[in-house]
Amino acid sequence: MSTLTTWQARDQIVINNRENTMNDEIRLYRKRIIPEECLLLDEDHILYADREIIITKWHTIRPKKTLHHGYSCYFMERGYKVSKFYDHENNLISWYCDIIEYEYNEKENSYVFTDLLVDVIVYPDGFVRVVDLDELADAARDHKITEEQMQHALRRADKLLSVIYKGAFGKLQQYIEDAEARDSDDAIPT
């Protein structure tokens, strides 16, 4: 049974951006601590959302030399976002994992995802790299994050690394792989 089939059994908010759903009503924001900014992700396309995950398709907000577009899956309760990064020629660059926390505003039906600075990169050859720990240290020193946020960032990164090192990262990747396949199928005219 595919992951999307399992998801369809859940109480869904959004199934696909081609259907008449609440997709246009959900707002996603990316809040960064360093540099300090909060951006509405109004160009991201929500492919799927329920109470536990949100999957999006996007193009970079600011043009980059290599990174062009990708897919992301927000695992809200787990506290991380897994993204699949592609270059301009649609070649896989890496799987990029942000450690996050979120706030949901029911009245506005919006999510603010705060990047807690620690990132884990998984390259196509399987090499794993943890980055931006220096930013986490600087943010703690400069009181830009709370002690609780710093602890959440480190504990969530540790849990994510455990998933990766145990060989279970494929289960997280599968959410994006299935959504990407479905998105490609939907794009093909019948």
PDB file of C-alpha atoms in Angstrom:
ATOM      1  CA  MET A   1       0.000   0.000   0.000  1.00  0.00           C
ATOM      2  CA  SER A   2       1.484   3.381  -0.961  1.00  0.00           C
ATOM      3  CA  THR A   3       1.895   6.148   1.568  1.00  0.00           C
ATOM      4  CA  LEU A   4      -0.656   8.355  -0.184  1.00  0.00           C
ATOM      5  CA  THR A   5      -3.245   5.604   0.001  1.00  0.00           C
ATOM      6  CA  THR A   6      -2.657   5.437   3.754  1.00  0.00           C
ATOM      7  CA  TRP A   7      -2.938   9.210   4.003  1.00  0.00           C
ATOM      8  CA  GLN A   8      -6.275   9.166   2.218  1.00  0.00           C
ATOM      9  CA  ALA A   9      -7.716   7.236   5.156  1.00  0.00           C
ATOM     10  CA  ARG A  10      -6.824  10.142   7.453  1.00  0.00           C
ATOM     11  CA  ASP A  11      -9.003  13.136   8.154  1.00  0.00           C
ATOM     12  CA  GLN A  12      -7.509  15.335   5.443  1.00  0.00           C
ATOM     13  CA  ILE A  13      -7.315  19.066   5.089  1.00  0.00           C
ATOM     14  CA  VAL A  14      -5.826  19.070   1.599  1.00  0.00           C
ATOM     15  CA  ILE A  15      -5.423  16.260  -0.903  1.00  0.00           C
ATOM     16  CA  ASN A  16      -4.083  17.932  -4.021  1.00  0.00           C
ATOM     17  CA  ASN A  17      -3.841  21.478  -5.300  1.00  0.00           C
ATOM     18  CA  ARG A  18      -5.887  20.583  -8.414  1.00  0.00           C
ATOM     19  CA  GLU A  19      -8.949  19.711  -6.372  1.00  0.00           C
ATOM     20  CA  ASN A  20     -11.391  22.102  -4.776  1.00  0.00           C
ATOM     21  CA  THR A  21      -9.961  22.098  -1.257  1.00  0.00           C
ATOM     22  CA  MET A  22      -8.836  24.392   1.513  1.00  0.00           C
ATOM     23  CA  ASN A  23      -5.402  24.575  -0.135  1.00  0.00           C
ATOM     24  CA  ASP A  24      -5.735  28.248  -1.035  1.00  0.00           C
ATOM     25  CA  GLU A  25      -6.821  29.023   2.494  1.00  0.00           C
ATOM     26  CA  ILE A  26      -3.765  27.564   4.249  1.00  0.00           C
ATOM     27  CA  ARG A  27      -0.930  30.023   4.658  1.00  0.00           C
ATOM     28  CA  LEU A  28       2.623  28.948   5.360  1.00  0.00           C
ATOM     29  CA  TYR A  29       5.292  31.239   6.763  1.00  0.00           C
ATOM     30  CA  ARG A  30       9.008  30.609   7.130  1.00  0.00           C
ATOM     31  CA  LYS A  31      10.500  32.379  10.123  1.00  0.00           C
ATOM     32  CA  ARG A  32      14.267  32.597  10.370  1.00  0.00           C
ATOM     33  CA  ILE A  33      16.267  33.657  13.379  1.00  0.00           C
ATOM     34  CA  ILE A  34      19.527  34.324  11.499  1.00  0.00           C
ATOM     35  CA  PRO A  35      18.981  36.425   9.453  1.00  0.00           C
ATOM     36  CA  GLU A  36      15.856  37.591  11.203  1.00  0.00           C
ATOM     37  CA  GLU A  37      12.908  37.417   8.804  1.00  0.00           C
ATOM     38  CA  CYS A  38       9.436  36.000   8.404  1.00  0.00           C
ATOM     39  CA  LEU A  39       8.250  35.315   4.858  1.00  0.00           C
ATOM     40  CA  LEU A  40       4.890  34.239   3.526  1.00  0.00           C
ATOM     41  CA  LEU A  41       5.492  31.212   1.300  1.00  0.00           C
ATOM     42  CA  ASP A  42       2.752  32.267  -1.087  1.00  0.00           C
ATOM     43  CA  GLU A  43       4.438  30.679  -4.114  1.00  0.00           C
ATOM     44  CA  ASP A  44       4.689  27.232  -2.505  1.00  0.00           C
ATOM     45  CA  HIS A  45       2.112  24.727  -3.726  1.00  0.00           C
ATOM     46  CA  ILE A  46       0.613  22.545  -1.029  1.00  0.00           C
ATOM     47  CA  LEU A  47       0.328  19.021  -2.397  1.00  0.00           C
ATOM     48  CA  TYR A  48      -0.935  17.430   0.798  1.00  0.00           C
ATOM     49  CA  ALA A  49      -1.738  18.406   4.364  1.00  0.00           C
ATOM     50  CA  ASP A  50      -3.219  16.790   7.417  1.00  0.00           C
ATOM     51  CA  ARG A  51      -2.786  17.270  11.150  1.00  0.00           C
ATOM     52  CA  GLU A  52       0.694  15.701  11.158  1.00  0.00           C
ATOM     53  CA  ILE A  53       2.370  16.628   7.872  1.00  0.00           C
ATOM     54  CA  ILE A  54       2.325  19.184   5.093  1.00  0.00           C
ATOM     55  CA  ILE A  55       3.969  18.479   1.733  1.00  0.00           C
ATOM     56  CA  THR A  56       4.843  21.328  -0.611  1.00  0.00           C
ATOM     57  CA  LYS A  57       6.385  21.876  -4.028  1.00  0.00           C
ATOM     58  CA  TRP A  58       8.361  25.095  -4.506  1.00  0.00           C
ATOM     59  CA  HIS A  59      10.920  27.136  -6.405  1.00  0.00           C
ATOM     60  CA  THR A  60      13.619  29.061  -4.581  1.00  0.00           C
ATOM     61  CA  ILE A  61      12.520  32.394  -3.188  1.00  0.00           C
ATOM     62  CA  ARG A  62      15.814  34.041  -4.098  1.00  0.00           C
ATOM     63  CA  PRO A  63      17.689  32.788  -7.198  1.00  0.00           C
ATOM     64  CA  LYS A  64      20.630  30.557  -6.323  1.00  0.00           C
ATOM     65  CA  LYS A  65      23.594  29.326  -8.335  1.00  0.00           C
ATOM     66  CA  THR A  66      22.640  25.653  -8.040  1.00  0.00           C
ATOM     67  CA  LEU A  67      19.428  25.242  -6.024  1.00  0.00           C
ATOM     68  CA  HIS A  68      16.373  25.804  -8.201  1.00  0.00           C
ATOM     69  CA  HIS A  69      13.353  23.913  -6.875  1.00  0.00           C
ATOM     70  CA  GLY A  70      12.235  21.078  -4.672  1.00  0.00           C
ATOM     71  CA  TYR A  71       9.714  19.407  -2.442  1.00  0.00           C
ATOM     72  CA  SER A  72       9.383  19.634   1.338  1.00  0.00           C
ATOM     73  CA  CYS A  73       7.592  17.618   3.978  1.00  0.00           C
ATOM     74  CA  TYR A  74       6.946  19.289   7.326  1.00  0.00           C
ATOM     75  CA  PHE A  75       6.801  16.667  10.072  1.00  0.00           C
ATOM     76  CA  MET A  76       5.214  19.009  12.565  1.00  0.00           C
ATOM     77  CA  GLU A  77       5.133  16.910  15.719  1.00  0.00           C
ATOM     78  CA  ARG A  78       8.582  15.461  15.072  1.00  0.00           C
ATOM     79  CA  GLY A  79      10.016  18.964  14.720  1.00  0.00           C
ATOM     80  CA  TYR A  80      11.736  18.773  11.363  1.00  0.00           C
ATOM     81  CA  LYS A  81      11.222  19.529   7.708  1.00  0.00           C
ATOM     82  CA  VAL A  82      12.732  17.209   5.103  1.00  0.00           C
ATOM     83  CA  SER A  83      13.321  18.742   1.676  1.00  0.00           C
ATOM     84  CA  LYS A  84      14.453  17.307  -1.624  1.00  0.00           C
ATOM     85  CA  PHE A  85      16.668  19.860  -3.415  1.00  0.00           C
ATOM     86  CA  TYR A  86      17.027  19.967  -7.212  1.00  0.00           C
ATOM     87  CA  ASP A  87      19.306  22.027  -9.441  1.00  0.00           C
ATOM     88  CA  HIS A  88      18.329  23.884 -12.636  1.00  0.00           C
ATOM     89  CA  GLU A  89      18.602  20.676 -14.695  1.00  0.00           C
ATOM     90  CA  ASN A  90      16.368  18.725 -12.301  1.00  0.00           C
ATOM     91  CA  ASN A  91      19.296  16.780 -10.808  1.00  0.00           C
ATOM     92  CA  LEU A  92      19.111  15.840  -7.135  1.00  0.00           C
ATOM     93  CA  ILE A  93      21.457  17.991  -5.054  1.00  0.00           C
ATOM     94  CA  SER A  94      20.664  16.646  -1.602  1.00  0.00           C
ATOM     95  CA  TRP A  95      18.046  15.956   1.019  1.00  0.00           C
ATOM     96  CA  TYR A  96      18.076  18.962   3.338  1.00  0.00           C
ATOM     97  CA  CYS A  97      16.552  18.697   6.806  1.00  0.00           C
ATOM     98  CA  ASP A  98      15.695  21.755   8.888  1.00  0.00           C
ATOM     99  CA  ILE A  99      14.996  21.471  12.576  1.00  0.00           C
ATOM    100  CA  ILE A 100      11.811  23.446  13.184  1.00  0.00           C
ATOM    101  CA  GLU A 101       9.055  24.404  15.538  1.00  0.00           C
ATOM    102  CA  TYR A 102       5.666  25.687  14.478  1.00  0.00           C
ATOM    103  CA  GLU A 103       2.737  27.765  15.591  1.00  0.00           C
ATOM    104  CA  TYR A 104      -0.734  27.303  14.151  1.00  0.00           C
ATOM    105  CA  ASN A 105      -3.197  30.173  14.001  1.00  0.00           C
ATOM    106  CA  GLU A 106      -6.662  28.632  13.649  1.00  0.00           C
ATOM    107  CA  LYS A 107      -8.373  31.939  12.899  1.00  0.00           C
ATOM    108  CA  GLU A 108      -6.089  32.618   9.918  1.00  0.00           C
ATOM    109  CA  ASN A 109      -5.516  28.927   9.105  1.00  0.00           C
ATOM    110  CA  SER A 110      -1.806  29.662   8.999  1.00  0.00           C
ATOM    111  CA  TYR A 111       1.366  27.952  10.112  1.00  0.00           C
ATOM    112  CA  VAL A 112       4.542  29.767  11.090  1.00  0.00           C
ATOM    113  CA  PHE A 113       7.520  27.414  10.870  1.00  0.00           C
ATOM    114  CA  THR A 114      10.517  28.693  12.795  1.00  0.00           C
ATOM    115  CA  ASP A 115      13.889  27.402  11.645  1.00  0.00           C
ATOM    116  CA  LEU A 116      15.808  26.390  14.782  1.00  0.00           C
ATOM    117  CA  LEU A 117      19.101  26.721  12.883  1.00  0.00           C
ATOM    118  CA  VAL A 118      20.457  23.162  13.038  1.00  0.00           C
ATOM    119  CA  ASP A 119      20.372  21.492   9.629  1.00  0.00           C
ATOM    120  CA  VAL A 120      21.179  17.963   8.501  1.00  0.00           C
ATOM    121  CA  ILE A 121      22.136  17.335   4.875  1.00  0.00           C
ATOM    122  CA  VAL A 122      22.000  13.885   3.318  1.00  0.00           C
ATOM    123  CA  TYR A 123      23.803  13.696  -0.028  1.00  0.00           C
ATOM    124  CA  PRO A 124      22.884  11.274  -2.829  1.00  0.00           C
ATOM    125  CA  ASP A 125      25.933   9.121  -1.989  1.00  0.00           C
ATOM    126  CA  GLY A 126      24.671   8.745   1.608  1.00  0.00           C
ATOM    127  CA  PHE A 127      27.151  11.152   3.210  1.00  0.00           C
ATOM    128  CA  VAL A 128      25.543  12.962   6.178  1.00  0.00           C
ATOM    129  CA  ARG A 129      26.562  16.429   7.319  1.00  0.00           C
ATOM    130  CA  VAL A 130      25.294  18.496  10.264  1.00  0.00           C
ATOM    131  CA  VAL A 131      25.562  22.242   9.693  1.00  0.00           C
ATOM    132  CA  ASP A 132      24.905  25.581  11.378  1.00  0.00           C
ATOM    133  CA  LEU A 133      25.661  24.536  14.936  1.00  0.00           C
ATOM    134  CA  ASP A 134      27.718  27.735  15.137  1.00  0.00           C
ATOM    135  CA  GLU A 135      24.570  29.742  14.338  1.00  0.00           C
ATOM    136  CA  LEU A 136      22.725  27.931  17.112  1.00  0.00           C
ATOM    137  CA  ALA A 137      25.517  28.825  19.551  1.00  0.00           C
ATOM    138  CA  ASP A 138      25.510  32.462  18.375  1.00  0.00           C
ATOM    139  CA  ALA A 139      21.720  32.711  18.678  1.00  0.00           C
ATOM    140  CA  ALA A 140      21.851  31.319  22.225  1.00  0.00           C
ATOM    141  CA  ARG A 141      24.685  33.670  23.169  1.00  0.00           C
ATOM    142  CA  ASP A 142      22.840  36.670  21.721  1.00  0.00           C
ATOM    143  CA  HIS A 143      19.515  35.651  23.348  1.00  0.00           C
ATOM    144  CA  LYS A 144      17.789  35.317  19.963  1.00  0.00           C
ATOM    145  CA  ILE A 145      16.426  31.928  21.025  1.00  0.00           C
ATOM    146  CA  THR A 146      15.350  30.594  24.364  1.00  0.00           C
ATOM    147  CA  GLU A 147      17.145  27.834  26.222  1.00  0.00           C
ATOM    148  CA  GLU A 148      14.096  25.649  25.563  1.00  0.00           C
ATOM    149  CA  GLN A 149      14.354  26.270  21.796  1.00  0.00           C
ATOM    150  CA  MET A 150      18.041  25.384  21.868  1.00  0.00           C
ATOM    151  CA  GLN A 151      17.284  22.148  23.709  1.00  0.00           C
ATOM    152  CA  HIS A 152      14.493  21.311  21.234  1.00  0.00           C
ATOM    153  CA  ALA A 153      16.841  21.971  18.319  1.00  0.00           C
ATOM    154  CA  LEU A 154      19.529  19.658  19.686  1.00  0.00           C
ATOM    155  CA  ARG A 155      17.152  16.891  20.758  1.00  0.00           C
ATOM    156  CA  ARG A 156      15.255  16.922  17.438  1.00  0.00           C
ATOM    157  CA  ALA A 157      18.513  16.882  15.485  1.00  0.00           C
ATOM    158  CA  ASP A 158      19.648  13.921  17.591  1.00  0.00           C
ATOM    159  CA  LYS A 159      16.396  12.040  16.877  1.00  0.00           C
ATOM    160  CA  LEU A 160      16.643  12.779  13.164  1.00  0.00           C
ATOM    161  CA  LEU A 161      20.261  11.600  13.063  1.00  0.00           C
ATOM    162  CA  SER A 162      19.219   8.413  14.856  1.00  0.00           C
ATOM    163  CA  VAL A 163      16.600   7.798  12.159  1.00  0.00           C
ATOM    164  CA  ILE A 164      19.221   8.349   9.461  1.00  0.00           C
ATOM    165  CA  TYR A 165      21.915   6.195  11.078  1.00  0.00           C
ATOM    166  CA  LYS A 166      19.453   3.357  11.738  1.00  0.00           C
ATOM    167  CA  GLY A 167      18.699   3.243   8.024  1.00  0.00           C
ATOM    168  CA  ALA A 168      15.114   4.468   8.426  1.00  0.00           C
ATOM    169  CA  PHE A 169      15.480   7.799   6.595  1.00  0.00           C
ATOM    170  CA  GLY A 170      13.878   6.199   3.543  1.00  0.00           C
ATOM    171  CA  LYS A 171      10.544   6.165   5.373  1.00  0.00           C
ATOM    172  CA  LEU A 172      10.683   9.969   5.643  1.00  0.00           C
ATOM    173  CA  GLN A 173      11.863  10.344   2.047  1.00  0.00           C
ATOM    174  CA  GLN A 174       8.973   8.187   0.862  1.00  0.00           C
ATOM    175  CA  TYR A 175       6.434  10.854   1.762  1.00  0.00           C
ATOM    176  CA  ILE A 176       8.090  13.211  -0.719  1.00  0.00           C
ATOM    177  CA  GLU A 177       8.750  10.495  -3.296  1.00  0.00           C
ATOM    178  CA  ASP A 178       5.068   9.516  -3.306  1.00  0.00           C
ATOM    179  CA  ALA A 179       3.860  13.116  -3.479  1.00  0.00           C
ATOM    180  CA  GLU A 180       6.348  13.879  -6.239  1.00  0.00           C
ATOM    181  CA  ALA A 181       5.216  10.839  -8.239  1.00  0.00           C
ATOM    182  CA  ARG A 182       1.577  11.796  -7.791  1.00  0.00           C
ATOM    183  CA  ASP A 183       2.360  15.394  -8.768  1.00  0.00           C
ATOM    184  CA  SER A 184       4.073  14.130 -11.951  1.00  0.00           C
ATOM    185  CA  ASP A 185       1.127  11.839 -12.718  1.00  0.00           C
ATOM    186  CA  ASP A 186      -1.296  14.747 -12.272  1.00  0.00           C
ATOM    187  CA  ALA A 187       0.766  16.885 -14.672  1.00  0.00           C
ATOM    188  CA  ILE A 188       0.447  14.342 -17.494  1.00  0.00           C
ATOM    189  CA  PRO A 189      -2.592  15.083 -19.657  1.00  0.00           C
ATOM    190  CA  THR A 190      -4.974  12.147 -20.106  1.00  0.00           C
TER     191      THR A 190
END
